[in-house]
mmCIF file of C-alpha atoms and ligand atoms in Angstrom:
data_model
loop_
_atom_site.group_PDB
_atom_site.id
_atom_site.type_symbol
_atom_site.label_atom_id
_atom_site.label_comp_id
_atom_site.label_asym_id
_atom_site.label_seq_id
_atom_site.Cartn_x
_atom_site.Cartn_y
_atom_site.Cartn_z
ATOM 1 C CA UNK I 1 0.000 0.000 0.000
ATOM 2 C CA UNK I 2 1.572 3.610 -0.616
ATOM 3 C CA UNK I 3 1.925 5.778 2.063
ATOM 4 C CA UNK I 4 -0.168 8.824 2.456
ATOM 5 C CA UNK I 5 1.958 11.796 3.855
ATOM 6 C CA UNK I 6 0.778 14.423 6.163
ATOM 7 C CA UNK I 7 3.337 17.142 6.941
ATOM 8 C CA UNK I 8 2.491 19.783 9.526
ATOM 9 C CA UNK I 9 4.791 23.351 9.703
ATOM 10 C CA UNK I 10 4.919 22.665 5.793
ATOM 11 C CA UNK I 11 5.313 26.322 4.930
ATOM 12 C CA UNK I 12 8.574 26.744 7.104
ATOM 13 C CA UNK I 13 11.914 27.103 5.590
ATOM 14 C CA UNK I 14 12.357 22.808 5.817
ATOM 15 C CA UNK I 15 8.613 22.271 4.988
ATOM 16 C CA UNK I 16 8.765 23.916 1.372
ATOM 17 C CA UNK I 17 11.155 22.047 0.399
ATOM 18 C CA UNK I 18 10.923 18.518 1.647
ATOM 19 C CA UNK I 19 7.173 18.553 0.336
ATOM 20 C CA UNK I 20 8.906 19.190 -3.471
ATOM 21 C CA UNK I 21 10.942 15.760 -2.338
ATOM 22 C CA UNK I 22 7.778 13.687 -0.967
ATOM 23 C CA UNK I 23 5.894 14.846 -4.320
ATOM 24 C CA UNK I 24 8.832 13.184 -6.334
ATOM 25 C CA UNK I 25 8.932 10.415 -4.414
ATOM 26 C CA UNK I 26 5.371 9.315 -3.536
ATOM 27 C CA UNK I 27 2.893 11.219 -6.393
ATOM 28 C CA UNK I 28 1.402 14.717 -5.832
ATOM 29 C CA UNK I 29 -2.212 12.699 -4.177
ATOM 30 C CA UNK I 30 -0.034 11.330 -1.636
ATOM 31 C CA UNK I 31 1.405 14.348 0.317
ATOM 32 C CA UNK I 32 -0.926 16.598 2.279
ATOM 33 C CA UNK I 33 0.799 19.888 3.396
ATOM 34 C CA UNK I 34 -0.284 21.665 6.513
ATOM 35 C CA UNK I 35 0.577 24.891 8.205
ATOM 36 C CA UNK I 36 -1.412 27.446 10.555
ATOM 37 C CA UNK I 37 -1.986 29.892 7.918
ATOM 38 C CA UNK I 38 -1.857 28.745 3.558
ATOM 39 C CA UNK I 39 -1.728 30.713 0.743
ATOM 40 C CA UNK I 40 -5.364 30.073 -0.820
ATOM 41 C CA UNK I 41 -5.279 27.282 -3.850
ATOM 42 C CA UNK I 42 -2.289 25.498 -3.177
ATOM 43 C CA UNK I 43 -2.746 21.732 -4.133
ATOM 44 C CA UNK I 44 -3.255 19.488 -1.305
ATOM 45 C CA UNK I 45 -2.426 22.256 1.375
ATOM 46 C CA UNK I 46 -4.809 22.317 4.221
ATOM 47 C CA UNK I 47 -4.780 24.751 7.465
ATOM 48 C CA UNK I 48 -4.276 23.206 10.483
ATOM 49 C CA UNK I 49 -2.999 23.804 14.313
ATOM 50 C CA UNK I 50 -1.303 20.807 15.423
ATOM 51 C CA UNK I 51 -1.743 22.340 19.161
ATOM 52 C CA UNK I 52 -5.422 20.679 18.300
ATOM 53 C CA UNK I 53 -5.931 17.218 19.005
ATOM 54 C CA UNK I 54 -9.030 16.847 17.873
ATOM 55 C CA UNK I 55 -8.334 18.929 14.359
ATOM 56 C CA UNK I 56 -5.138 16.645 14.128
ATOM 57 C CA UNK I 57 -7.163 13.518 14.306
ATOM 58 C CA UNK I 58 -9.839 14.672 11.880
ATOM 59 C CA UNK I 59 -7.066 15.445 9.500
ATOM 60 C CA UNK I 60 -5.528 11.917 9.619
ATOM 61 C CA UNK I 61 -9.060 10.030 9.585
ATOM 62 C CA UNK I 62 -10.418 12.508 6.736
ATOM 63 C CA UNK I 63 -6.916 11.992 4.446
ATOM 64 C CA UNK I 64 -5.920 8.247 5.373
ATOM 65 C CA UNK I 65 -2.740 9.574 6.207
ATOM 66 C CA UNK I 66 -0.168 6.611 7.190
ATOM 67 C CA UNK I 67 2.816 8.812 8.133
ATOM 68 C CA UNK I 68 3.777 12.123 9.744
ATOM 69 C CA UNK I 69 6.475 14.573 9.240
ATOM 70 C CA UNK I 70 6.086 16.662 12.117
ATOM 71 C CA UNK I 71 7.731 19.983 10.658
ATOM 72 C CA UNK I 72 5.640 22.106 13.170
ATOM 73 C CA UNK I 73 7.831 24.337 15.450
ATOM 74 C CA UNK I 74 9.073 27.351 17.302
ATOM 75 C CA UNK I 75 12.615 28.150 16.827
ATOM 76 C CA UNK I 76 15.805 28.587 19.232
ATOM 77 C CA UNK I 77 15.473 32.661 18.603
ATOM 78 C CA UNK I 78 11.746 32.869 19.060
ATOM 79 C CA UNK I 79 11.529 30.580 21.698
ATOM 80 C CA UNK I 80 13.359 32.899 23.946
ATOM 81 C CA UNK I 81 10.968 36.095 22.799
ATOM 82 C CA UNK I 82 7.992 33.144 24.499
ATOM 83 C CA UNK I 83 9.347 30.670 26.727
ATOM 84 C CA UNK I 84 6.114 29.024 27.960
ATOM 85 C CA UNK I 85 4.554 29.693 23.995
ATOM 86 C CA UNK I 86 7.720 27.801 22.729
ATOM 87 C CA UNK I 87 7.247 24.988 25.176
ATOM 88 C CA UNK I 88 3.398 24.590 24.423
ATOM 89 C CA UNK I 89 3.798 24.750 20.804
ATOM 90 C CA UNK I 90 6.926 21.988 20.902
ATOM 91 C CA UNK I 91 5.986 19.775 23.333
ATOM 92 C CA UNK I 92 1.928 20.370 23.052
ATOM 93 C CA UNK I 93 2.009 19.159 19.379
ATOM 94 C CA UNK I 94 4.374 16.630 19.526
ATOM 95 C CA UNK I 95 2.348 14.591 22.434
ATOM 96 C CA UNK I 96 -0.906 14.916 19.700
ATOM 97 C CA UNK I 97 1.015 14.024 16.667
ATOM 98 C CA UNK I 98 2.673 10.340 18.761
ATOM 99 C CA UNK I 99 -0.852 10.050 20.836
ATOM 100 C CA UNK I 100 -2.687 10.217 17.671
ATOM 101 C CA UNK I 101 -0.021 8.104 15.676
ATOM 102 C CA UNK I 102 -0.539 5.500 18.367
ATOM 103 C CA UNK I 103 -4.336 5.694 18.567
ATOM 104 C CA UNK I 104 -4.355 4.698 14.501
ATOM 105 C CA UNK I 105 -1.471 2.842 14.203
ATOM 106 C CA UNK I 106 0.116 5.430 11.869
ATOM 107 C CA UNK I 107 3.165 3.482 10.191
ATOM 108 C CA UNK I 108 6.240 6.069 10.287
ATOM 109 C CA UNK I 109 6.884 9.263 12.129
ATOM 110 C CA UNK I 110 9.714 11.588 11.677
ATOM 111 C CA UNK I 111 10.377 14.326 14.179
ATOM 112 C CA UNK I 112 13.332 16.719 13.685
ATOM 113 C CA UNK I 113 15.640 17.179 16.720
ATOM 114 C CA UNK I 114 18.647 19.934 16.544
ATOM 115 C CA UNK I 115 21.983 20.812 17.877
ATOM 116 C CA UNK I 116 20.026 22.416 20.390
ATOM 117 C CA UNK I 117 19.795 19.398 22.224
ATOM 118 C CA UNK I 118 23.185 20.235 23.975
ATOM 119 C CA UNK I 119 24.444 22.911 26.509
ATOM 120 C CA UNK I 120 27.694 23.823 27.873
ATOM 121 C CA UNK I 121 28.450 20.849 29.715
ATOM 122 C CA UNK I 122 28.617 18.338 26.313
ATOM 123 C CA UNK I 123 32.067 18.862 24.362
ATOM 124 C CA UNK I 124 32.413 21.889 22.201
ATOM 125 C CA UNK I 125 34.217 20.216 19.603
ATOM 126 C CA UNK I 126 32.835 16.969 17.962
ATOM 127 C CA UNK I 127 30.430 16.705 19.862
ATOM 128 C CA UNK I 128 29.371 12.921 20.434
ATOM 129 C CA UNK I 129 26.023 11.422 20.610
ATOM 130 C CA UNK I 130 25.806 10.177 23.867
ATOM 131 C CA UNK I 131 27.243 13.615 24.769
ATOM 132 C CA UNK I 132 25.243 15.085 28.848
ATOM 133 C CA UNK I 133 22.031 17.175 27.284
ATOM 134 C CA UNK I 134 21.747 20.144 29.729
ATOM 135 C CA UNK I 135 20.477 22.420 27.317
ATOM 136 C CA UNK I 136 20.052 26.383 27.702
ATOM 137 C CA UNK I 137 17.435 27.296 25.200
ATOM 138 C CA UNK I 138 13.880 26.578 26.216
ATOM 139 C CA UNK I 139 13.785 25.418 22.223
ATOM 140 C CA UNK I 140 16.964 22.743 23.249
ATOM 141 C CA UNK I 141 14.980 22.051 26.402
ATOM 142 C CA UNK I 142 11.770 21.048 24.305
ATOM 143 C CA UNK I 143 13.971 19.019 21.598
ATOM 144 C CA UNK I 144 15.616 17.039 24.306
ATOM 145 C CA UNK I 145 12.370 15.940 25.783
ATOM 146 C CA UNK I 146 11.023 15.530 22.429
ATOM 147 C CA UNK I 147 14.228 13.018 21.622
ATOM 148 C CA UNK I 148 13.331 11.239 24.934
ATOM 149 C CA UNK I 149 9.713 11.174 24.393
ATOM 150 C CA UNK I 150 9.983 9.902 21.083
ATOM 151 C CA UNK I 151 12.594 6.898 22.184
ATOM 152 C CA UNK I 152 9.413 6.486 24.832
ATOM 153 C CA UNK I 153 6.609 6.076 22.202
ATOM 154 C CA UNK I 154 8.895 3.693 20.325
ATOM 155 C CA UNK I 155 9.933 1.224 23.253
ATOM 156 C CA UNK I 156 6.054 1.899 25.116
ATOM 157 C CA UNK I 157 4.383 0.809 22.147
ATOM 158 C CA UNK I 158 6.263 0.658 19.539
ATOM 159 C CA UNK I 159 5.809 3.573 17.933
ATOM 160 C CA UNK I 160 7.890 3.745 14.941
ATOM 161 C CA UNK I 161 9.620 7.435 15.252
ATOM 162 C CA UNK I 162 12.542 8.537 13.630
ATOM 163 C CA UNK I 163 14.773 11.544 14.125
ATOM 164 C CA UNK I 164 17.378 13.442 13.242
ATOM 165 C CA UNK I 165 19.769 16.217 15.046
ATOM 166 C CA UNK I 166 19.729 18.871 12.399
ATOM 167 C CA UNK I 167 22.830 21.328 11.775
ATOM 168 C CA UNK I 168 21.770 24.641 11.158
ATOM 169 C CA UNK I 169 20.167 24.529 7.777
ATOM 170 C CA UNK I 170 20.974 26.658 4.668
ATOM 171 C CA UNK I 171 19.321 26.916 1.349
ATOM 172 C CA UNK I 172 18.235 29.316 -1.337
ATOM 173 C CA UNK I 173 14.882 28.502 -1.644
ATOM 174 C CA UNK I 174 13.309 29.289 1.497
ATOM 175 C CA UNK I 175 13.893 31.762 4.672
ATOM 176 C CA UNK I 176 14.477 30.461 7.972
ATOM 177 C CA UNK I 177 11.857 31.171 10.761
ATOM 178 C CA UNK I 178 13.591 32.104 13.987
ATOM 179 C CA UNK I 179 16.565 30.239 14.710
ATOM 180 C CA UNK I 180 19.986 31.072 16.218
ATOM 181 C CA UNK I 181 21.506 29.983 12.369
ATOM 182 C CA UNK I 182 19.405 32.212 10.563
ATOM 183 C CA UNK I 183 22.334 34.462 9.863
ATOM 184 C CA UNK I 184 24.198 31.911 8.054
ATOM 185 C CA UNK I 185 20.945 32.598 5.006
ATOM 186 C CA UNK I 186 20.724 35.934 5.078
ATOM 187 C CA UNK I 187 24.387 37.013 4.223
ATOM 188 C CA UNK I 188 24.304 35.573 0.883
ATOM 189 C CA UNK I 189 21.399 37.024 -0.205
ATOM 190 C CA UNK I 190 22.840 40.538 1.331
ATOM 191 C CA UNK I 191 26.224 39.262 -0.510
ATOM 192 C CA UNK I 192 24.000 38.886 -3.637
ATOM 193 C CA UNK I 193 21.958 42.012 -3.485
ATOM 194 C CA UNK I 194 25.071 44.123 -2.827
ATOM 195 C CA UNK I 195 24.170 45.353 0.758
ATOM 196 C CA UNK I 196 26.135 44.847 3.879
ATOM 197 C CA UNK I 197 25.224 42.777 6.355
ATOM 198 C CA UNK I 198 25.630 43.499 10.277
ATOM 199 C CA UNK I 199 25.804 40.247 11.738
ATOM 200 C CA UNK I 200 24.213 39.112 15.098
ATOM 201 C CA UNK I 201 26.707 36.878 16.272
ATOM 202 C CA UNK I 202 30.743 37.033 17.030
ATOM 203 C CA UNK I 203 33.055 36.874 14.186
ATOM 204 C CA UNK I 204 34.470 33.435 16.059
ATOM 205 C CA UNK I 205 31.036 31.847 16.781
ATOM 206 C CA UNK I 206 31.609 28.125 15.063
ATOM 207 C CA UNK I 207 28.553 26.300 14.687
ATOM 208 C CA UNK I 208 27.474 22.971 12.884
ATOM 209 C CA UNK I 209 26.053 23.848 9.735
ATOM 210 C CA UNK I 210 24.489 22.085 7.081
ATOM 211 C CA UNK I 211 23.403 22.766 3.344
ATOM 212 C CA UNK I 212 19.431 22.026 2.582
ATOM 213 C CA UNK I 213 19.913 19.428 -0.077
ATOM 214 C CA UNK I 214 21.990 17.380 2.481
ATOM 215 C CA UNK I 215 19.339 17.891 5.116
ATOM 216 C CA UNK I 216 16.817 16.854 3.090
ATOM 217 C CA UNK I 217 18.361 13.697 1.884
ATOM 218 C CA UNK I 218 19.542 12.422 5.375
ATOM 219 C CA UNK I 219 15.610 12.770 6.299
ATOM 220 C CA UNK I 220 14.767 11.049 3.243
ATOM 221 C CA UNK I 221 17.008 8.157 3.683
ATOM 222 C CA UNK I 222 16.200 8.250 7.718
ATOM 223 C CA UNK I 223 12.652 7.365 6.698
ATOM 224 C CA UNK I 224 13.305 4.797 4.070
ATOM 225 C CA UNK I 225 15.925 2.408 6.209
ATOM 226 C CA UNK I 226 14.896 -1.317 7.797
ATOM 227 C CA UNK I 227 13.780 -0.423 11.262
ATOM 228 C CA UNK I 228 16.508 -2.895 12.404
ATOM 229 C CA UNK I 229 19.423 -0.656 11.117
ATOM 230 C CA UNK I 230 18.373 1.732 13.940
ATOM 231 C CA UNK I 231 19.732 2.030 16.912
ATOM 232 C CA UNK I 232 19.095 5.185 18.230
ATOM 233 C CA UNK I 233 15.404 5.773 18.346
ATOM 234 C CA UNK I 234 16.326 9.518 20.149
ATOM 235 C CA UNK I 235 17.740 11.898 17.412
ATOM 236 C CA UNK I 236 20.466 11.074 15.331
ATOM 237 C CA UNK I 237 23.851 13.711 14.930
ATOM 238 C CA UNK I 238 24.260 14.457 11.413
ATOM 239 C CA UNK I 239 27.564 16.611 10.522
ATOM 240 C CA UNK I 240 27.230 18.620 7.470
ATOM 241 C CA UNK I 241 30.505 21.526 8.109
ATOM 242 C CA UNK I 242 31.043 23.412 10.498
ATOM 243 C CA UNK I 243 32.356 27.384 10.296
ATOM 244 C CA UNK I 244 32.004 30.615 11.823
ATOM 245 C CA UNK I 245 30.928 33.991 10.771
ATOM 246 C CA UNK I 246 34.202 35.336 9.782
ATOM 247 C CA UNK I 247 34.815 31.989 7.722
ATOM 248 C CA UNK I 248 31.941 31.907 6.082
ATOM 249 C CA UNK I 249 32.131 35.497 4.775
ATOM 250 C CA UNK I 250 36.035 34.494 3.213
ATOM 251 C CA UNK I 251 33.879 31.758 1.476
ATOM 252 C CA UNK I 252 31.459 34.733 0.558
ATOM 253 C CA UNK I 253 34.350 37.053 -0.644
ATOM 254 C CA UNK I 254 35.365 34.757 -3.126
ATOM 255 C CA UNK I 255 32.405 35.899 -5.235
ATOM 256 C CA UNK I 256 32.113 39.848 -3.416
ATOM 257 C CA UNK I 257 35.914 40.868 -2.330
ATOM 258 C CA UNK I 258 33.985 44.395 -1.022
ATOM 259 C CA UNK I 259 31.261 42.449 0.876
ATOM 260 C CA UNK I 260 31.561 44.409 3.985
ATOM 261 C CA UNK I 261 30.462 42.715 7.034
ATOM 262 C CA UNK I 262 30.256 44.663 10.548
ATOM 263 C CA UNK I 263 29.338 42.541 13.720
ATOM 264 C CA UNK I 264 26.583 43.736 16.750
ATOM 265 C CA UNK I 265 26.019 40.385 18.741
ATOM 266 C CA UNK I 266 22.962 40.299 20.664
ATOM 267 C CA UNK I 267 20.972 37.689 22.607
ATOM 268 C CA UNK I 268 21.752 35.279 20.535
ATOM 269 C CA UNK I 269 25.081 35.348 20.931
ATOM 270 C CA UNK I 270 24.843 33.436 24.129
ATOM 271 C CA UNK I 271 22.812 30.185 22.698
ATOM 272 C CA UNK I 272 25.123 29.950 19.792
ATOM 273 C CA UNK I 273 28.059 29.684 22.669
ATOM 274 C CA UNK I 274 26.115 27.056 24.599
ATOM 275 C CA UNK I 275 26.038 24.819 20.979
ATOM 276 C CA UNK I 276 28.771 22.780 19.983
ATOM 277 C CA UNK I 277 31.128 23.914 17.163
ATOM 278 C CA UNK I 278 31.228 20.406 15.263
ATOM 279 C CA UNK I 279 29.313 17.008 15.625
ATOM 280 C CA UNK I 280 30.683 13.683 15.553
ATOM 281 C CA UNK I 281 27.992 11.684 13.226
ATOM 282 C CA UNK I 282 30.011 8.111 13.596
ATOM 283 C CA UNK I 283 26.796 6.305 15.092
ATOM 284 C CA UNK I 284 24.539 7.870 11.915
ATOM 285 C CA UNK I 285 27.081 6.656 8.781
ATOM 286 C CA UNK I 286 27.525 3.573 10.982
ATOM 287 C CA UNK I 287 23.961 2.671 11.535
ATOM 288 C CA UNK I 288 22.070 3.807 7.995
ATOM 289 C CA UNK I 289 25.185 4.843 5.496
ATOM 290 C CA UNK I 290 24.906 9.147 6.613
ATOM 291 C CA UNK I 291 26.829 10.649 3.985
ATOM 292 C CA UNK I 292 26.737 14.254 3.380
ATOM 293 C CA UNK I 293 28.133 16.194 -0.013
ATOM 294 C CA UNK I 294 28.353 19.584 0.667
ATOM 295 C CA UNK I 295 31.414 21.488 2.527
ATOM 296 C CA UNK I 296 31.181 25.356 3.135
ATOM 297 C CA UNK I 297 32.919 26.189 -0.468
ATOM 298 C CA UNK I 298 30.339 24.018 -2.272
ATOM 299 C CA UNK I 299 27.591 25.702 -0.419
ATOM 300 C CA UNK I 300 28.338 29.108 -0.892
ATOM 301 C CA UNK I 301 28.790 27.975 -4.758
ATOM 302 C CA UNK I 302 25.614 26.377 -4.904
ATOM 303 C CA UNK I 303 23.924 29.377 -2.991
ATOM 304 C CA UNK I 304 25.475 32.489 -4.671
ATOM 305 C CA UNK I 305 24.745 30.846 -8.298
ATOM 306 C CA UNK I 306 21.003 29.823 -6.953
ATOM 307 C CA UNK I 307 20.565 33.587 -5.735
ATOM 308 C CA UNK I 308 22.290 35.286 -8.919
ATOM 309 C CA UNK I 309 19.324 33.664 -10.416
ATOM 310 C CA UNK I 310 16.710 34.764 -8.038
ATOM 311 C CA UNK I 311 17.514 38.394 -8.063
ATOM 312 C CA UNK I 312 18.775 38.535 -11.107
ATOM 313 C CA UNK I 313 17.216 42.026 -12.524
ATOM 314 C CA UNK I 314 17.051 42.977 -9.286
ATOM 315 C CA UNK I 315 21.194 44.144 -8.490
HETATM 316 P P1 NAD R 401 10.241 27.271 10.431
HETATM 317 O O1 NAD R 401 10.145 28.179 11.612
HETATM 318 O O2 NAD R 401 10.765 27.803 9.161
HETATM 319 O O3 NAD R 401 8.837 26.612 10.131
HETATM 320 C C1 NAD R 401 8.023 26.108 11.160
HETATM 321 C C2 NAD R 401 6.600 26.131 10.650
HETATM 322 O O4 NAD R 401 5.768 25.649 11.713
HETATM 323 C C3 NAD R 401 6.109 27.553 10.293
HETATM 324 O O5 NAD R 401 5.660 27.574 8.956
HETATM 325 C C4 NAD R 401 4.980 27.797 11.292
HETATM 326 O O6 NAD R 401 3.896 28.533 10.755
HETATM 327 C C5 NAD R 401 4.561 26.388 11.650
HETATM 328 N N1 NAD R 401 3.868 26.298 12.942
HETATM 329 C C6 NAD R 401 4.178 26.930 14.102
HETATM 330 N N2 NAD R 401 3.267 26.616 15.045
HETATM 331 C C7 NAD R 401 2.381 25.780 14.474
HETATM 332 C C8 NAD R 401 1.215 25.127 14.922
HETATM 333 N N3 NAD R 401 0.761 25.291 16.165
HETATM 334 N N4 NAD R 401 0.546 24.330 14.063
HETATM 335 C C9 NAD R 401 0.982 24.170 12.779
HETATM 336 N N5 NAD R 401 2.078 24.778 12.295
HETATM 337 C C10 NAD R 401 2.756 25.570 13.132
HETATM 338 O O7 NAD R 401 11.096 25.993 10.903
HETATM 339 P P2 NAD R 401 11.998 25.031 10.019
HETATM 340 O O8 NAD R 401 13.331 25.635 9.957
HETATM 341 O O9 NAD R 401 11.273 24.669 8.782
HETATM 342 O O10 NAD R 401 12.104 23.786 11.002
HETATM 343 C C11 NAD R 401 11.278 22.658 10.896
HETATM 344 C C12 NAD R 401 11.644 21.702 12.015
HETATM 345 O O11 NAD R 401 13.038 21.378 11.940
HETATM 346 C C13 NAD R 401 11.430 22.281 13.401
HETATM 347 O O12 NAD R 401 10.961 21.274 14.256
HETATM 348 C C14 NAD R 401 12.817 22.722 13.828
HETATM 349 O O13 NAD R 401 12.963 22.691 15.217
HETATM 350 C C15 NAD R 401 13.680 21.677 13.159
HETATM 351 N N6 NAD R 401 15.037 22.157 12.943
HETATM 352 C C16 NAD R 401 15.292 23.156 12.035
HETATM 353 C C17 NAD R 401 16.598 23.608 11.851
HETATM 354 C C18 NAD R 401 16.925 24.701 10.884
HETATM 355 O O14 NAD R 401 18.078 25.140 10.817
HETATM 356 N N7 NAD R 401 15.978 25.180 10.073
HETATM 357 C C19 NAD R 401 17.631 23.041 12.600
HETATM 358 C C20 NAD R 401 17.328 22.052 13.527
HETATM 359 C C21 NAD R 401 16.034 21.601 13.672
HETATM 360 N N1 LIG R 402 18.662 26.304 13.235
HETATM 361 C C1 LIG R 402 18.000 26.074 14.472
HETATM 362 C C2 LIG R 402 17.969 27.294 15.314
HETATM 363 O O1 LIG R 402 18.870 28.088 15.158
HETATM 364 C C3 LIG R 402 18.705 24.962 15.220
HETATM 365 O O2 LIG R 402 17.786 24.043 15.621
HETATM 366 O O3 LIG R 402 17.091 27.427 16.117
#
């Protein structure tokens, strides 16, 4: 039987583009995209607040849907702007989406975890996976529970979640919504458009970083291995590269030798210290073949040509 796809928090900077991946894959009937608010006629695109149960449950009955990508979040950034909204969003939605994937035996679920997991007491440098989660971010606190409460659901009542640690992610098709990473996006379209960029974190803040087509494939593949291959069922590190501001906008002067870059950190500053500055992914390419393609030079190649494109007319 094929699998019928929900994905909730679709219209996030993940969302649009693993729904162009699921289409590919599994047929355009097969994918139903959900966010709180949708632009009006998109195909298969339905409104929907995963913070309600009941909706949720309607959703899955009404479409038949077999599997969940549950998208649906608030970021590191905007988490601290909310604590307590950050925390219901996170953790409300993610009990619904494994009590209602329980209650109809819903085949697959994949739930995205992040660097955020970890705090100042795990290793800065490759970080392992079995590394102490204190995190500092309310958003790290909520993906650390989620991790546990998924690896919960799976041994409970075997519940058949699967999840990845995400890098920051970077790609030129869609913004980010909130996150401590964000900047990593938004100086090469500033690079592009010809504008300086002031940047909100230190010049020597080294984070794990990841390029979108990377991302997407690990989740891809994540979701497509023999359950027995697994096992982690918390959230799997994933490595992509890992840089800082000051060497990401070398890799940026390549293209833009004048790109002038001035630095003003601000809250954010402190979550990015808390994060490690590299993963080690050993247990992922040991455990389902993790591979990723793209280092920072790649990246910046792939996004500078991508955004040329974009604006092009525009600068
Ligand atoms: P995003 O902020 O771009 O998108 C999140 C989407 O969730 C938004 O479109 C928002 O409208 C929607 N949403 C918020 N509350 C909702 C609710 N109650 N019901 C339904 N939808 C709701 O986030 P993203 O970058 O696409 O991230 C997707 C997932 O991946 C999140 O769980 C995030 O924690 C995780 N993640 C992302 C990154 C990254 O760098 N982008 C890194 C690590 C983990
Ligand atoms: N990119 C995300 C953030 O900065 C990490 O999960 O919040």
């Amino acid at each position: 039987m094929s699998e019928k796809i929900l994905v909730t928090g679709a219209g996030g900077q993940i969302g649009t583009e693993l729904v162009t991946k699921l289409v590919e894959k599994y047929g355009v009937d097969q994918v139903i995209s959900s966010d709180l608010r949708i632009s009006e006629g998109s195909q298969n695109t339905i409104q929907l607040d995963v913070t309600n149960k009941e909706n949720l449950e309607a959703v899955c009955l009404e479409y038949g849907i077999s599997q969940i990508y549950h998208l649906a979040a608030i970021l590191s950034a905007k988490g601290e702007e909310n604590p307590l909204w950050a925390w219901q969003v996170n953790m409300g939605s993610l009990f619904n989406v494994f009590e209602t994937a329980r209650k109809l035996n819903l085949t697959r679920i994949f739930y995205p975890s992040s660097i955020a997991v970890f705090g100042l007491e795990a290793p800065k440098k490759l970080t392992p996976q079995h590394a102490v989660l204190i995190p500092e971010s309310i958003y790290g606190i909520s993906k650390a529970a989620g991790e546990n409460l998924a690896n919960y659901y799976f041994k409970r009542y075997g519940l058949d979640v699967r999840s990845v640690r995400y890098p920051g992610l970077i790609g030129y098709k869609s913004l980010p919504g909130g996150g401590t990473t964000d900047y990593a996006v938004e100086i090469y379209h500033k690079a592009v458009l010809h504008e300086p960029f002031e940047c909100y974190l230190q010049s020597d803040a080294a984070l794990p970083m990841m390029y979108m087509e990377d991302a997407l494939n690990a989740t891809l593949q994540i979701m497509e291995v023999d359950s027995s291959r697994l096992s982690l069922r918390t959230g799997y590190n994933i490595a992509g590269c890992s840089f800082d501001p000051a060497e990401i906008t070398e890799s940026v002067r390549k293209y833009y030798p004048d790109f002038e870059v001035t630095y003003k950190p601000d809250f954010r500053q402190k979550i990015a210290e808390s994060w490690p500055a590299s993963i080690d992914d050993s247990i992922a390419r040991n455990d389902w073949g993790w591979t990723p393609h793209y280092g920072l030079e790649e990246m910046t190649a792939e996004m500078i040509n991508n955004l040329r494109k974009k604006y092009s007319g525009k600068n």
